[in-house]
Amino acid sequence: MEILRNFAVFEGGDGSGTSTQLSILEQKFAKNIKNSPVFYPTYEPTGGKIGQLIRSALKKELVLQPDALAMLFAADRSEHLFAAGGVYSRCRHGELVVCDRYIPSSLVYQGIECGEALPRSLNSSFPAPELLFFFDVDPETAMDRLKQRPSLEMYERIDFQKKVRERYQNLLGEYRSAGIRVEIIDASQDVEKVAEDVWSALLKMPIFKEVSSG
Ligand code: TMP
């Protein structure tokens, strides 16, 4: 499995706070931290055409069969990685890319919906991240957060979210065995404390040393 250096991903169940933490990180880098690499925050499903299609399925505006949705997630990811200015070339050129959700989301969510084999084969040629953050929070707490939103998306149900957490926990061991750094973040803490934990783990990425040593 190819590991893409300078690439970190945020993973977790719905309501675990990954998007909030990505925007906090973005604000931090915007303050021009000393010796920091160029930072590129991004997310999946992307804001591109395929991502938009996926978002309408998540909002239940468009009905798709689970296998077709799994294929769309993979197509969106392929564009995200390999189109001009994509994640792959940015990382290879020394930018630090942090992505809110990546392959593990497909292995977990589409694994539940379609079975293991399809998401594994659809994602088998994509590189793995160097660092995987797992935002861990119990599904009840996460659902309480989600219920504050105007509407719930298709996977935002307690029974589904319990399976999501279980599957992530199994998957983390697999990533570790493949040589990928996994950081488990206690996402039940307040937002500021979570941000501190994320920051100190992120700073251990070799890219920070490489930039400061010129
Ligand atoms: P989010 O923007 O709130 O993280 O929502 C994205 C939703 O899409 C979330 O429920 C997880 C799901 N998802 C998948 O099922 N498979 C994937 O590959 C990705 C990237 C997301």
Coordinates of C-alpha atoms and ligand atoms in Angstrom, one line a residue:
M1 CA 0.0 0.0 0.0
E2 CA 1.4 3.4 -1.0
I3 CA 1.5 5.8 2.0
L4 CA 1.2 9.4 0.9
R5 CA 3.5 11.6 2.9
N6 CA 2.3 15.0 4.2
F7 CA -1.3 13.7 4.1
A8 CA -3.5 13.5 7.3
V9 CA -7.1 12.6 7.5
F10 CA -9.9 13.2 10.0
E11 CA -12.3 10.3 10.6
G12 CA -15.1 9.6 13.0
G13 CA -18.9 9.1 13.2
D14 CA -21.3 11.8 12.3
G15 CA -21.4 14.5 14.9
S16 CA -17.8 13.8 16.1
G17 CA -16.7 17.3 15.2
T18 CA -14.2 16.7 12.3
S19 CA -15.5 19.7 10.2
T20 CA -15.3 22.0 13.2
Q21 CA -11.8 21.0 13.9
L22 CA -10.7 21.4 10.3
S23 CA -12.0 25.0 10.3
I24 CA -10.1 25.7 13.6
L25 CA -7.0 24.3 12.1
E26 CA -7.5 26.5 9.0
Q27 CA -7.8 29.6 11.3
K28 CA -4.6 28.6 13.1
F29 CA -2.6 28.3 9.9
A30 CA -4.0 31.6 8.6
K31 CA -2.2 33.3 11.5
N32 CA 1.1 32.6 9.8
I33 CA 2.8 30.2 12.2
K34 CA 6.6 30.2 12.2
N35 CA 8.2 27.5 10.1
S36 CA 4.9 26.1 9.0
P37 CA 4.3 24.3 5.7
V38 CA 1.8 25.4 3.1
F39 CA -1.5 24.1 4.5
Y40 CA -4.3 22.8 2.3
P41 CA -7.5 21.9 4.2
T42 CA -10.0 19.9 2.2
Y43 CA -12.9 17.4 2.6
E44 CA -14.9 14.6 1.1
P45 CA -17.4 14.4 -0.4
T46 CA -15.9 17.3 -2.3
G47 CA -17.6 20.4 -3.5
G48 CA -17.2 19.3 -7.1
K49 CA -20.0 17.9 -9.3
I50 CA -19.7 14.3 -8.1
G51 CA -19.5 15.5 -4.5
Q52 CA -22.7 17.6 -5.0
L53 CA -24.5 14.5 -6.3
I54 CA -23.4 12.6 -3.3
R55 CA -24.6 15.4 -1.0
S56 CA -28.0 15.3 -2.5
A57 CA -28.2 11.6 -1.9
L58 CA -27.1 12.1 1.7
K59 CA -29.9 14.6 2.1
K60 CA -32.3 12.1 0.7
E61 CA -33.2 14.3 -2.2
L62 CA -31.8 11.8 -4.7
V63 CA -32.4 8.0 -4.3
L64 CA -29.4 5.9 -5.2
Q65 CA -28.7 2.2 -4.7
P66 CA -25.9 1.7 -2.1
D67 CA -23.5 0.2 -4.7
A68 CA -23.9 3.2 -7.0
L69 CA -23.3 5.6 -4.1
A70 CA -20.1 3.6 -3.1
M71 CA -18.9 4.1 -6.7
L72 CA -19.6 7.8 -6.6
F73 CA -17.6 8.2 -3.4
A74 CA -14.7 6.5 -5.1
A75 CA -15.1 8.6 -8.3
D76 CA -15.2 11.8 -6.2
R77 CA -12.0 10.6 -4.4
S78 CA -10.2 9.8 -7.6
E79 CA -10.8 13.3 -8.9
H80 CA -9.9 14.8 -5.6
L81 CA -6.6 13.0 -5.5
F82 CA -5.5 13.1 -9.2
A83 CA -7.1 16.1 -11.0
A84 CA -4.8 19.1 -11.6
G85 CA -4.1 20.8 -8.3
G86 CA -5.3 17.7 -6.5
V87 CA -4.3 16.2 -3.1
Y88 CA -1.7 13.8 -4.6
S89 CA 0.4 16.5 -6.3
R90 CA 0.1 18.9 -3.4
C91 CA 1.4 16.4 -0.9
R92 CA 4.2 15.4 -3.3
H93 CA 5.2 19.0 -3.7
G94 CA 5.5 19.5 0.1
E95 CA 2.2 20.9 1.1
L96 CA 0.5 19.6 4.2
V97 CA -3.0 18.4 3.3
V98 CA -5.6 17.6 5.9
C99 CA -8.8 16.0 4.6
D100 CA -12.1 15.7 6.5
R101 CA -12.9 12.1 5.6
Y102 CA -11.2 9.7 3.2
I103 CA -11.0 6.0 2.4
P104 CA -11.8 4.8 5.9
S105 CA -15.2 6.5 5.7
S106 CA -16.0 4.4 2.6
L107 CA -14.7 1.2 4.2
V108 CA -16.8 1.9 7.3
Y109 CA -20.0 3.4 5.9
Q110 CA -20.2 1.6 2.6
G111 CA -18.9 -1.5 4.3
I112 CA -22.1 -1.5 6.3
E113 CA -24.3 -0.7 3.3
C114 CA -22.8 -2.8 0.6
G115 CA -20.6 -5.4 2.4
E116 CA -16.8 -5.4 2.7
A117 CA -15.8 -6.3 -0.8
L118 CA -17.1 -3.4 -3.0
P119 CA -15.6 -0.4 -1.1
R120 CA -12.3 -2.3 -0.6
S121 CA -11.9 -3.0 -4.3
L122 CA -13.1 0.5 -5.3
N123 CA -10.5 2.1 -3.0
S124 CA -7.6 -0.4 -3.5
S125 CA -5.5 1.8 -5.8
F126 CA -5.6 5.0 -3.8
P127 CA -2.8 5.9 -1.5
A128 CA -3.2 5.7 2.3
P129 CA -2.6 8.8 4.5
E130 CA 0.5 9.2 6.6
L131 CA -1.6 10.1 9.7
L132 CA -5.2 9.1 10.6
F133 CA -7.0 11.0 13.3
F134 CA -10.0 9.1 14.8
F135 CA -12.4 11.4 16.6
D136 CA -14.0 9.1 19.2
V137 CA -17.3 9.9 20.8
D138 CA -20.1 7.7 21.9
P139 CA -22.9 7.6 19.4
E140 CA -25.5 8.8 21.8
T141 CA -23.6 12.0 22.5
A142 CA -23.0 12.5 18.8
M143 CA -26.7 12.0 18.0
D144 CA -27.6 14.6 20.6
R145 CA -25.3 17.1 18.8
L146 CA -26.8 16.2 15.4
K147 CA -30.4 16.7 16.6
Q148 CA -29.6 20.4 17.1
R149 CA -29.4 20.6 13.3
P150 CA -32.4 21.5 11.1
S151 CA -32.5 18.0 9.5
L152 CA -30.8 14.7 9.7
E153 CA -28.9 13.0 6.8
M154 CA -29.3 9.4 5.7
Y155 CA -26.6 7.8 8.0
E156 CA -27.5 9.9 11.0
R157 CA -29.4 7.2 12.9
I158 CA -28.4 5.8 16.3
D159 CA -28.4 2.1 15.1
F160 CA -26.2 2.9 12.1
Q161 CA -23.8 5.1 14.1
K162 CA -23.2 2.3 16.6
K163 CA -22.1 0.1 13.8
V164 CA -19.9 2.9 12.4
R165 CA -18.0 3.2 15.7
E166 CA -17.5 -0.5 15.9
R167 CA -16.2 -0.8 12.4
Y168 CA -13.8 2.2 12.9
Q169 CA -12.4 0.5 15.9
N170 CA -11.6 -2.7 14.0
L171 CA -10.2 -0.7 11.0
L172 CA -7.8 1.3 13.2
G173 CA -5.8 -1.8 14.1
E174 CA -5.5 -2.7 10.4
Y175 CA -4.1 0.8 9.6
R176 CA -1.6 0.6 12.4
S177 CA -0.4 -2.8 11.2
A178 CA 0.1 -1.2 7.8
G179 CA 2.5 1.3 9.3
I180 CA 0.1 4.3 9.4
R181 CA 0.2 6.5 12.5
V182 CA -3.2 6.5 14.1
E183 CA -4.2 9.1 16.7
I184 CA -7.3 8.6 18.7
I185 CA -8.8 11.9 19.9
D186 CA -11.3 12.1 22.7
A187 CA -14.0 14.0 20.8
S188 CA -16.3 14.2 23.8
Q189 CA -14.1 17.0 25.3
D190 CA -14.9 20.6 24.7
V191 CA -13.9 22.0 21.3
E192 CA -10.8 23.9 22.5
K193 CA -9.4 20.9 24.2
V194 CA -10.0 18.7 21.1
A195 CA -8.2 21.4 19.0
E196 CA -5.2 21.3 21.4
D197 CA -5.0 17.5 21.1
V198 CA -5.2 17.7 17.3
W199 CA -2.6 20.4 17.1
S200 CA 0.0 18.6 19.3
A201 CA -0.4 15.4 17.3
L202 CA -0.2 17.1 14.0
L203 CA 3.0 18.9 14.9
K204 CA 4.7 15.5 15.2
M205 CA 4.5 15.0 11.4
P206 CA 7.9 15.0 9.9
I207 CA 6.9 17.9 7.5
F208 CA 7.2 20.4 10.3
K209 CA 10.8 19.4 11.0
E210 CA 11.6 19.4 7.3
V211 CA 10.3 23.0 6.9
S212 CA 12.1 24.4 9.9
S213 CA 15.4 22.8 8.9
G214 CA 15.0 24.4 5.5
Ligands
TMP1 P1 -20.0 15.1 6.7 O1 -19.7 16.1 5.7 O2 -20.9 15.5 7.8 O3 -18.8 14.4 7.2 O4 -20.9 14.0 6.0 C1 -20.5 13.2 5.0 C2 -21.3 11.9 5.2 O5 -20.9 11.0 4.1 C3 -21.0 11.2 6.5 O6 -22.3 10.6 6.9 C4 -20.1 10.1 6.1 C5 -20.4 9.8 4.7 N1 -19.4 9.3 3.8 C6 -19.4 8.0 3.4 O7 -20.4 7.3 3.7 N2 -18.4 7.5 2.6 C7 -17.4 8.2 2.2 O8 -16.5 7.8 1.5 C8 -17.3 9.6 2.7 C9 -16.1 10.5 2.3 C10 -18.3 10.1 3.5

